[in-house]
Coordinates of C-alpha atoms in Angstrom, one line a residue:
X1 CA 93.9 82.9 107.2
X2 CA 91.4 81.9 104.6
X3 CA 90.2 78.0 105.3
X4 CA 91.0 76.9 102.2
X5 CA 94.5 77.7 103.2
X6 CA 94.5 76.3 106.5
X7 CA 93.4 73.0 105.2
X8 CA 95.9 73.2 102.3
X9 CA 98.6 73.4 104.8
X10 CA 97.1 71.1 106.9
X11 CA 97.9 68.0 104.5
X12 CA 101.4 66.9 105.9
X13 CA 103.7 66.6 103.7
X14 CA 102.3 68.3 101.0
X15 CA 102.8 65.7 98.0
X16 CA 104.1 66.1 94.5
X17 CA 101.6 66.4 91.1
X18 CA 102.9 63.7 88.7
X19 CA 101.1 62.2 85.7
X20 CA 97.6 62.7 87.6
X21 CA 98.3 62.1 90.6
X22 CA 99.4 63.4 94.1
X23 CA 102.3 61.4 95.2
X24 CA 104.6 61.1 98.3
X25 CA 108.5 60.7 96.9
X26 CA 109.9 57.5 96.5
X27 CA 112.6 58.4 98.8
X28 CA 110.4 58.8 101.4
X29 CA 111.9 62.4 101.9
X30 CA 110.5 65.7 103.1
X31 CA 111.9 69.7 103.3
X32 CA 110.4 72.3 105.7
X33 CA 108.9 75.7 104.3
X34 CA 108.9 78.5 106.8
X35 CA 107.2 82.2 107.4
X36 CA 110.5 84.2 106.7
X37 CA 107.9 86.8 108.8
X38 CA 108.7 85.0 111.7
X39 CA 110.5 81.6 110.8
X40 CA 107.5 79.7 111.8
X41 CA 107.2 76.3 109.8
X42 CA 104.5 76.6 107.1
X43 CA 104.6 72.6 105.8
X44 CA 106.2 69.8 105.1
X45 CA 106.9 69.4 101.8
X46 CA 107.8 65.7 99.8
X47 CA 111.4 65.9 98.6
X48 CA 111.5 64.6 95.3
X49 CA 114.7 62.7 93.5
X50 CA 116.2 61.4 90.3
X51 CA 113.9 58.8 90.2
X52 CA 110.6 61.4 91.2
X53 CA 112.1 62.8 88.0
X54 CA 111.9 60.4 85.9
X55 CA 108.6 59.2 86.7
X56 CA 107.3 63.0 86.0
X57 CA 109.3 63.2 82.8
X58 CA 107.9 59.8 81.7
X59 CA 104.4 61.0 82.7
X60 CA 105.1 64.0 80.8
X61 CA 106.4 62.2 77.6
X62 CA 103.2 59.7 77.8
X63 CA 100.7 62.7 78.1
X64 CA 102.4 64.8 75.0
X65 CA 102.2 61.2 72.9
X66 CA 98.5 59.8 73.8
X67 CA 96.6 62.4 76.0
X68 CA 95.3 64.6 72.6
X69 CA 97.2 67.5 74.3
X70 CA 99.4 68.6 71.5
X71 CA 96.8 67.3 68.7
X72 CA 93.9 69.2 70.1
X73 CA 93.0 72.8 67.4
X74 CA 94.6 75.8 69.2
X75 CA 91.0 77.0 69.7
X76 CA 90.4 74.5 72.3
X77 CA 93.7 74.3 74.1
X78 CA 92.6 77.7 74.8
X79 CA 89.6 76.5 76.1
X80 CA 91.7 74.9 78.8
X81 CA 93.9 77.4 80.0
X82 CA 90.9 80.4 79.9
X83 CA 89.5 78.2 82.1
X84 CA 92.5 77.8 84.3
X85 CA 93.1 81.6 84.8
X86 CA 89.3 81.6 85.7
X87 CA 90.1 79.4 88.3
X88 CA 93.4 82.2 89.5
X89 CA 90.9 84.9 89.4
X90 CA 88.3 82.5 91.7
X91 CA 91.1 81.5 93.7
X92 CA 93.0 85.0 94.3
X93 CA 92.6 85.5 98.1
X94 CA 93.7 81.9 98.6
X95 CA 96.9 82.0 96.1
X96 CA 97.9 85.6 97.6
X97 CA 98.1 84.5 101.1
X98 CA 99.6 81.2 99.9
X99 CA 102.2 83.4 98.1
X100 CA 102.7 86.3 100.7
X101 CA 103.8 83.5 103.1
X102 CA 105.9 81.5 101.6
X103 CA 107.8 84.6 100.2
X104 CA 107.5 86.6 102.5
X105 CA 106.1 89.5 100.2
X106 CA 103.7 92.2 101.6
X107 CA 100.2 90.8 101.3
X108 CA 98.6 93.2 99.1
X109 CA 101.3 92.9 96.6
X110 CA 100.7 89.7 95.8
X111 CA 96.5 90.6 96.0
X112 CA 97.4 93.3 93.3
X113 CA 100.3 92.0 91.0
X114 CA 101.3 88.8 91.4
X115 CA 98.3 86.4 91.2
X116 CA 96.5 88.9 88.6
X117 CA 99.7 88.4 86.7
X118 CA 99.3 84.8 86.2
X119 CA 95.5 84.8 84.8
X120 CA 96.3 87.7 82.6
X121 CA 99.8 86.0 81.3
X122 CA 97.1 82.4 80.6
X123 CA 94.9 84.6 78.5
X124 CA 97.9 86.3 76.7
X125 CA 99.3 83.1 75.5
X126 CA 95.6 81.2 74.8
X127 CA 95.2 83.8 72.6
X128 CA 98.3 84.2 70.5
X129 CA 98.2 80.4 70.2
X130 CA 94.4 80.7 68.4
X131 CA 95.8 83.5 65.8
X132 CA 99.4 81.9 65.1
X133 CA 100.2 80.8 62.0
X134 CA 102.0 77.5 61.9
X135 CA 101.9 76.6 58.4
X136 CA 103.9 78.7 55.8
X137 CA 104.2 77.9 52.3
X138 CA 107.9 78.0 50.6
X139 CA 108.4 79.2 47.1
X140 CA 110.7 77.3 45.2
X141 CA 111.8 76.1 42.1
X142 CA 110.4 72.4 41.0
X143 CA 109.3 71.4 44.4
X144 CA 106.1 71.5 46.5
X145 CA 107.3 73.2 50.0
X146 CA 106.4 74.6 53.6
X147 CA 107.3 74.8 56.6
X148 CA 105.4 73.9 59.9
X149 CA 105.9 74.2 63.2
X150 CA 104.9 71.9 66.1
X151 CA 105.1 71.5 70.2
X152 CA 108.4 70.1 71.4
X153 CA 107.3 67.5 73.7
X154 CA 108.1 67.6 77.1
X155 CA 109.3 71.0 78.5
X156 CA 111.2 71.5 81.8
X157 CA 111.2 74.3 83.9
X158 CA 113.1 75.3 86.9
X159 CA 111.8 78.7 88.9
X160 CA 113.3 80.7 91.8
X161 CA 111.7 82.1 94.6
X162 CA 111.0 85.6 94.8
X163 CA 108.4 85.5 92.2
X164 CA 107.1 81.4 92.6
X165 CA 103.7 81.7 91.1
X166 CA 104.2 85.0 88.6
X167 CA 107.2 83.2 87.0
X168 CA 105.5 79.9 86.3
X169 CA 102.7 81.8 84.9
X170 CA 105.6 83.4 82.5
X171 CA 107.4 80.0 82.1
X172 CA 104.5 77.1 81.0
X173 CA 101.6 79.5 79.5
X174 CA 103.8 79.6 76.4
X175 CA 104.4 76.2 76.2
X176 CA 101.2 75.0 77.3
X177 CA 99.5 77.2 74.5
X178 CA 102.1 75.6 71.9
X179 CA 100.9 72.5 72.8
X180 CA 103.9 70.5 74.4
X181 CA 103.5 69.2 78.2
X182 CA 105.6 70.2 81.4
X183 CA 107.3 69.4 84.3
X184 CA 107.9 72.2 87.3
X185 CA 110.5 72.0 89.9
X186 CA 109.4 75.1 92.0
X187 CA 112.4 76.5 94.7
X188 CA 112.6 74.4 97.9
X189 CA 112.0 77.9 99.5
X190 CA 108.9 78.3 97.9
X191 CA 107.0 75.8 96.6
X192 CA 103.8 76.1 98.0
X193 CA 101.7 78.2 95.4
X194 CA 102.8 76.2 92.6
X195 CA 101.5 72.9 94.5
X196 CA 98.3 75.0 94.7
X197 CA 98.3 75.7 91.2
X198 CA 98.5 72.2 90.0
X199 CA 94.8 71.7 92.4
X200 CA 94.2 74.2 89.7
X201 CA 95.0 72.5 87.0
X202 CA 93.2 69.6 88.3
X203 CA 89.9 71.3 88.8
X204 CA 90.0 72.5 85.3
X205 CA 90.4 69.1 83.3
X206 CA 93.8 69.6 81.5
X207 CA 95.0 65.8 80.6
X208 CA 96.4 64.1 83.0
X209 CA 100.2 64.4 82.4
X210 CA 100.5 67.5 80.5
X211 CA 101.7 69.8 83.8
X212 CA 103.5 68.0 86.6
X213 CA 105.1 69.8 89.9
X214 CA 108.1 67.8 91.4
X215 CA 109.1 69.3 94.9
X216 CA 112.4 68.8 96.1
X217 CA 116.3 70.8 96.4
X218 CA 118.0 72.2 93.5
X219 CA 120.9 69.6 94.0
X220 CA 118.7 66.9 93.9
X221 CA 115.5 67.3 91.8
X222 CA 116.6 70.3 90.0
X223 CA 119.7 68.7 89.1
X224 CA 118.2 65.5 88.0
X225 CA 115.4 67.7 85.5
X226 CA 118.5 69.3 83.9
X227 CA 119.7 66.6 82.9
X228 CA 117.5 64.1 81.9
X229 CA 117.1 63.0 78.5
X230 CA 113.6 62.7 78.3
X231 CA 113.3 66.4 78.0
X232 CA 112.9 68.2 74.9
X233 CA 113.5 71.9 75.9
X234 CA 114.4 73.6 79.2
X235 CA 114.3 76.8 80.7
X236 CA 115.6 78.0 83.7
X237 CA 115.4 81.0 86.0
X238 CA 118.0 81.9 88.5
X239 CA 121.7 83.2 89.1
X240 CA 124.5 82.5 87.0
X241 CA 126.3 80.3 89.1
X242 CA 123.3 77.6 88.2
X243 CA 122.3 78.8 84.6
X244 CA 126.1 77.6 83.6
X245 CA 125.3 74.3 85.1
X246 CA 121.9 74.0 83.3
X247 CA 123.4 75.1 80.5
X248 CA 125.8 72.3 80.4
X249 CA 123.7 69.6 81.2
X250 CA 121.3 71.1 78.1
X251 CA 123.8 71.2 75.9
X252 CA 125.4 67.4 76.5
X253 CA 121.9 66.7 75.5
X254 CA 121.8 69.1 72.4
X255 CA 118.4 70.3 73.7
X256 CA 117.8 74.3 73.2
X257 CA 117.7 76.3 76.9
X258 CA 116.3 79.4 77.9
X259 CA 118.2 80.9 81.0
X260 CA 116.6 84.0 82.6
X261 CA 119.6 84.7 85.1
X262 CA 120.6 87.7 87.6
X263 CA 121.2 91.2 86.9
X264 CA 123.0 94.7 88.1
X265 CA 120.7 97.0 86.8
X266 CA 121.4 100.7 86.5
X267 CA 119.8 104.0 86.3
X268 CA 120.8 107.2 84.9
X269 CA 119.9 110.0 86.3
X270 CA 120.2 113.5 84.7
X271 CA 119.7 116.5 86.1
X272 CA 116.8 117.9 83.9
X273 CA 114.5 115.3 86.1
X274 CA 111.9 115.8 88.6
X275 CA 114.5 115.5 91.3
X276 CA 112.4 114.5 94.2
X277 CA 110.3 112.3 92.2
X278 CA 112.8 110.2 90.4
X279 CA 114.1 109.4 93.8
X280 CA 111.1 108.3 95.4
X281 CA 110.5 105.7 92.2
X282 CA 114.0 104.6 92.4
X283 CA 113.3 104.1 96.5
X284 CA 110.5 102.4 95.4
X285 CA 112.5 100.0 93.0
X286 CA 115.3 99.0 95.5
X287 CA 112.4 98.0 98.0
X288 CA 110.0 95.9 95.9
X289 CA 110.0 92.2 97.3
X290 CA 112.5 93.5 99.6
X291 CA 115.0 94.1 96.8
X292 CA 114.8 90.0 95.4
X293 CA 114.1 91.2 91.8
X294 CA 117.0 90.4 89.5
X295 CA 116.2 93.6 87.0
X296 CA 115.8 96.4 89.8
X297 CA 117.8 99.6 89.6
X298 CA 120.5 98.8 91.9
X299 CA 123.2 101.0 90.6
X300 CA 122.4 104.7 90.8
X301 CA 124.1 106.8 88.6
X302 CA 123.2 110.7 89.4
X303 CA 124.7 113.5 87.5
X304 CA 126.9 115.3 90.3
X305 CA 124.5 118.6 90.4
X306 CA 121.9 116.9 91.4
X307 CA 123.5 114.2 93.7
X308 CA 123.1 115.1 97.5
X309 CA 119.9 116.0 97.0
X310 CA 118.3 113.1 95.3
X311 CA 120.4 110.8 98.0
X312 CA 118.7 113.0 101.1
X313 CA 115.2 112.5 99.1
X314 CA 115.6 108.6 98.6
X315 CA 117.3 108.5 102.1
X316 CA 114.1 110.2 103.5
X317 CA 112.1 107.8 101.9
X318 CA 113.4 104.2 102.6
X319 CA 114.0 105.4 106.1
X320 CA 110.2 106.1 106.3
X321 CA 109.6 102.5 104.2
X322 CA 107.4 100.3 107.1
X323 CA 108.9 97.2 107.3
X324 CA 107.3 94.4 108.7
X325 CA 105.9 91.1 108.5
X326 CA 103.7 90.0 105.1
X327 CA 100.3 89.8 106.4
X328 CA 100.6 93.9 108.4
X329 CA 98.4 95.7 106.5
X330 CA 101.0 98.8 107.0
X331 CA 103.9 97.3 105.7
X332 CA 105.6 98.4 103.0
X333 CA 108.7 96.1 102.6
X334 CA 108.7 92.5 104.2
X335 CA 111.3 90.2 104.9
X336 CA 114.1 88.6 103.0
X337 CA 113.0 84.8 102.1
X338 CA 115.5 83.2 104.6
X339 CA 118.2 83.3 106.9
X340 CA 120.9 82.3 104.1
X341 CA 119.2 85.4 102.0
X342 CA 119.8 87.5 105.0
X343 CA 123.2 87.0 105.5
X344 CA 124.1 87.4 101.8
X345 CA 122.6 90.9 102.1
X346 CA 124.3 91.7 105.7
X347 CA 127.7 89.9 103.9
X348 CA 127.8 92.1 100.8
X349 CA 127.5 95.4 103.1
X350 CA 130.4 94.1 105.2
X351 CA 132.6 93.6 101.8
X352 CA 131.4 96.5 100.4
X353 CA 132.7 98.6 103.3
X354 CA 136.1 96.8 103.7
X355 CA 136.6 97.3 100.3
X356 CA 136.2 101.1 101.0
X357 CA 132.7 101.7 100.2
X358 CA 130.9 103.9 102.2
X359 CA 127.2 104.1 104.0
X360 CA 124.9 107.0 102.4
X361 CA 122.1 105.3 104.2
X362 CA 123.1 102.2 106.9
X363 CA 121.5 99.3 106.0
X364 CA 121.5 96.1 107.6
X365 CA 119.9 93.9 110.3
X366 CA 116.2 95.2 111.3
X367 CA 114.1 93.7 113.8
X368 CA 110.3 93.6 113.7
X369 CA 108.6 94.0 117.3
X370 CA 106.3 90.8 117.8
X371 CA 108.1 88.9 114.7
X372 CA 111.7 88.9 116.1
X373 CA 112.2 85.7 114.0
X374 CA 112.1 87.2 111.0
X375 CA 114.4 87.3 108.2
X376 CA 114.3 91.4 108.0
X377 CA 116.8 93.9 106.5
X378 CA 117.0 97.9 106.3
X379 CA 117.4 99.3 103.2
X380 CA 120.7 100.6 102.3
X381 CA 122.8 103.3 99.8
X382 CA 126.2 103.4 99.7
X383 CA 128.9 105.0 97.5
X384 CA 132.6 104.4 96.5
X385 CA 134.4 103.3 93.6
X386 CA 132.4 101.4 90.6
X387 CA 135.3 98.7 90.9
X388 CA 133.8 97.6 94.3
X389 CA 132.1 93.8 95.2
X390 CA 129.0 96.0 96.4
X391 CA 128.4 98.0 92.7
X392 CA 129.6 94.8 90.8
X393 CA 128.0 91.7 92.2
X394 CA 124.4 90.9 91.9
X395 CA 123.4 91.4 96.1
X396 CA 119.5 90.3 95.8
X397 CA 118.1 92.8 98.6
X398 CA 117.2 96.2 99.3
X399 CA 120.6 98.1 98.6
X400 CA 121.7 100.6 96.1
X401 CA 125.3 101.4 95.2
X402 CA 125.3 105.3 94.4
X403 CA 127.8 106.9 91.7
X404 CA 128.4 110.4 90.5
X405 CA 129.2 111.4 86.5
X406 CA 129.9 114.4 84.5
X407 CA 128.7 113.6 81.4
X408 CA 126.6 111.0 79.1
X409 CA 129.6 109.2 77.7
X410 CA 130.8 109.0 81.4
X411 CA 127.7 107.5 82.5
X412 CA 126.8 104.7 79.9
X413 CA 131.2 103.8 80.5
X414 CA 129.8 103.0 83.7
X415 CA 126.4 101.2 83.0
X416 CA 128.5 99.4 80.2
X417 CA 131.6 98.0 82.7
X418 CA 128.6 94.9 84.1
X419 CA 129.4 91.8 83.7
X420 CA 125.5 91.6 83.2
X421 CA 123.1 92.6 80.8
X422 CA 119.4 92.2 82.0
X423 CA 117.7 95.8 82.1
X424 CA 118.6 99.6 82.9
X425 CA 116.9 102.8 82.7
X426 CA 117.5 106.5 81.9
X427 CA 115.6 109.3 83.7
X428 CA 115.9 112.9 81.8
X429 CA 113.2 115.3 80.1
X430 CA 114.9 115.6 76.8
X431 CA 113.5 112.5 75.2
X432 CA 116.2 112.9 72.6
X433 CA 119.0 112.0 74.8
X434 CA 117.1 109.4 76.6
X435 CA 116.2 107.1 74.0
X436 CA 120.3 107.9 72.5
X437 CA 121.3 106.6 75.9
X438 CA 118.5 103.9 76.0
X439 CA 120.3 102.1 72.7
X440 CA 123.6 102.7 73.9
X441 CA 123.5 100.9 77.2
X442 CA 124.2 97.0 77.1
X443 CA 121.1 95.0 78.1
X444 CA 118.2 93.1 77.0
X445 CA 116.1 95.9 77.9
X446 CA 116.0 99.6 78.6
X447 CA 113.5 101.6 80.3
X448 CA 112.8 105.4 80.1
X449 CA 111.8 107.4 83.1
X450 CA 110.5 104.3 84.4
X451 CA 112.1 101.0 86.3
X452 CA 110.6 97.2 86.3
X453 CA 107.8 97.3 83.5
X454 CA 106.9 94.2 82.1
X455 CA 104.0 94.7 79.5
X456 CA 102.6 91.6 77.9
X457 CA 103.8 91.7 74.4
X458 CA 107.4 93.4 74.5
X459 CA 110.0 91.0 74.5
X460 CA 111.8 90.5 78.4
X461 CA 115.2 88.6 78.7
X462 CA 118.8 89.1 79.2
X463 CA 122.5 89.4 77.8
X464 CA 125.9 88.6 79.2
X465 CA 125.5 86.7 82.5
X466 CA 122.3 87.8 82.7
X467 CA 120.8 85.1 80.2
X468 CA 120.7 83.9 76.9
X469 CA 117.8 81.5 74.7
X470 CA 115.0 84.0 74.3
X471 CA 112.9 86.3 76.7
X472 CA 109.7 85.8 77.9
X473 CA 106.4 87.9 77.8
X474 CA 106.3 88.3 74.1
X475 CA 104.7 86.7 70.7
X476 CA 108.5 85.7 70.3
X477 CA 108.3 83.3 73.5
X478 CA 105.4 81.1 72.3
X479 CA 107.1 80.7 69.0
X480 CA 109.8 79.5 70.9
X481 CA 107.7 76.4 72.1
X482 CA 107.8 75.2 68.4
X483 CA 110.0 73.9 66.3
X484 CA 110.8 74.2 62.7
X485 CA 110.5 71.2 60.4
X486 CA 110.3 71.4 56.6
X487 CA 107.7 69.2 54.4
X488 CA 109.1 69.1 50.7
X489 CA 107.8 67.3 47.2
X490 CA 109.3 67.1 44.3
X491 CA 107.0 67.8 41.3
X492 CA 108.8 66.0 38.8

């Protein structure tokens, strides 16, 4: 462990970034954070409230009204956040360990994608905001007219855990660079990279104010930033069953929401594909983060010809996936983030089966010799009937439900029948029929011979349960962080 981690854990509890300052709750209140390697406590953490809440929203408010933030040119707010993913890059090592154990992901992964991700997403979104137009002249008749667009105000956001850092770099890069000022509630689960962060933003001189991190439980201090009045826009990322409630709490304050929720996601697979190939990608989608990524290819749908063997080549190959605690250099899939996550994953195989499904590959409980603590799960494949809990509901780990089709209109029937609508892919040679099947299925995106790519600059979101207000990643989602308003004057 890197020092500068040691002593960041070190500080017990680990306090809250509001207005400037680092702040115990006024509760009095702390949460633990554990190693899901080995569920050995990481920190204490200062449980935020209502009233934590609305001291960060106020401070938020304050900072959009007095601090320059939203007045500054475009050209300097970049300044800022340039400087900030400078700091990322500097900081790399410590964030990735930070990350890997809170999360529980594989060490290099986070070394590699995540933290890289968040500097590079900065930059995107600095530099959008310099070459934006926000003025626009209107033509017409007797009148002097444009239209402009400026920041919101305050903007809260609400992440999950099984990509803390990554998705706050998604989140508040957009509406930093547009100007308006935030306030984070990272997932009890994970909060500790985005605490980290906010040193970040500290050491780079961004106004006091303009981000704030407010630690506490989703029923509590997630609840409480849904619903206050004081914000201006809100987004959120995480299941359904939340998004609604976010949604409703957005809405009684006529405020717009973005909602980035869960997903089913398919993949077709034809039988003009590199058999052996295909399944060793899609292995390698189902075991990413240990299956906690809501857009992964969890439905397989394999033309029958090629079915048994593609399932012995993917079984081969998440058999042979080294599972093991974060910080092994040989692992290849870590733990689940908790106990509760764990037994979501173990419950879904149990209902799968008694609703007839049956085991391609057994998944379930795995132990880890020396980390017997840890949250840890097999990977899994089973098949049955597309009507079953297993191929329907979102599970959140390393499990694929496998089908068998005929045809093309059989296939995208099936993709179609979700409830969600997040992202799919096709696999085939003929590029004809794979971009005719890429339009055809129901989501906010497709991929072709390809699963989970997220290049900066192509519009990411969802459909159906699996979101609605906008994606993320794209020109589109800084524009989102302004709003219209019209200047007029008549000329006679």
């Amino acid at each position: 462990m890197l020092p500068e981690v040691t002593q960041f854990l070190a500080t017990q509890p680990l306090r809250m970034f509001i207005g400037g300052d680092w702040v115990e709750a006024a509760g009095g209140g702390t949460f633990e954070t554990r190693d899901p390697g080995d569920n050995k406590l990481l920190a204490r953490v200062t449980a935020g409230d209502e009233r934590d809440v609305d001291r960060a929203v106020k401070a938020a408010h304050e900072a959009f009204r007095k601090s320059g933030w939203a007045s500054l040119p475009a050209n300097e707010r970049a300044v800022y956040l340039h400087r900030l993913a400078d700091l990322v890059d500097k900081r790399r090592e410590v964030l990735a360990q930070i990350e890997s154990l809170d999360v529980g992901k594989p060490l290099a992964a986070a070394m590699a994608g995540d933290i890289p991700n968040v500097s590079s997403t900065l930059r995107y979104f600095a530099d959008i905001s310099v070459h934006a137009r926000r003025r626009e002249p209107i033509a017409v008749s007797g009148f002097e007219a444009r239209s402009i667009r400026v920041p919101y105000g305050v903007c809260g956001f609400i992440f999950p855990w099984n990509f803390p850092l990554l998705l706050v770099g998604w989140g508040i890069s957009p509406a930093l660079a547009a100007g308006n000022t935030v306030v984070i509630k990272p997932a009890e689960d994970t909060p500790l990279s985005t605490l980290y962060f906010a040193k970040l933003v500290e050491e780079a001189g961004i106004p006091k104010g303009v981000v704030n991190v407010v630690t506490g439980l989703g029923e509590t201090a997630g609840a409480a930033l849904s619903r206050h009045a004081g914000v201006k826009r809100m987004s959120f990322t995480g299941s359904p069953e939340v998004g609604r409630l976010v949604g409703e709490a957005s809405g009684r304050n006529l405020i717009p929401v973005k909602l980035e929720l869960g997903g089913k996601g398919a993949a077709i697979v034809f039988d003009d594909v590199d058999v052996d190939a295909t399944a060793r990608s899609l292995a390698g989608a189902i075991t990413l983060n240990a299956g906690q990524v809501c857009c992964t290819a969890t439905r397989w749908l394999v033309h029958e010809k090629i079915l048994d063997r593609l399932v012995q080549t993917a079984a081969e190959a998440l058999t042979s996936t080294r599972i093991g605690h974060e910080w092994d250099a040989e692992t290849q899939m870590g733990p689940v983030v908790s106990e509760k996550q764990r037994q979501r994953v173990l419950g879904y195989l149990e209902r799968g089966q008694k609703e007839g499904a049956k085991f391609l590959l057994n998944g379930g409980a795995a132990t880890v010799k020396g980390h017997e603590g840890g949250f840890y799960v097999k990977p899994g494949l089973l098949t049955g009937s597309p009507d079953n809990v297993a191929c329907r509901e979102e599970i959140f780990g390393p499990v694929a439900y496998v089908m068998p089709f005929r045809d093309e209109d059989q296939a995208v029937e099936l993709v179609n029948r979700s409830t969600y609508g997040l992202a799919n892919s096709v696999w085939s040679a003929n590029l004809d029929r794979a971009n005719r099947v890429a339009e055809a299925m129901v989501a906010g995106n497709s991929w072709i011979n390809a699963h989970n790519c997220f290049p900066q600059g192509v519009p990411y979101g969802g459909c159906n349960l699996s979101g609605m207000g906008g994606g993320v990643n794209s020109p589109e989602t800084f524009h989102d962080y302004l709003r219209p308003q019209s200047i007029l004057r008549p000329l006679a």
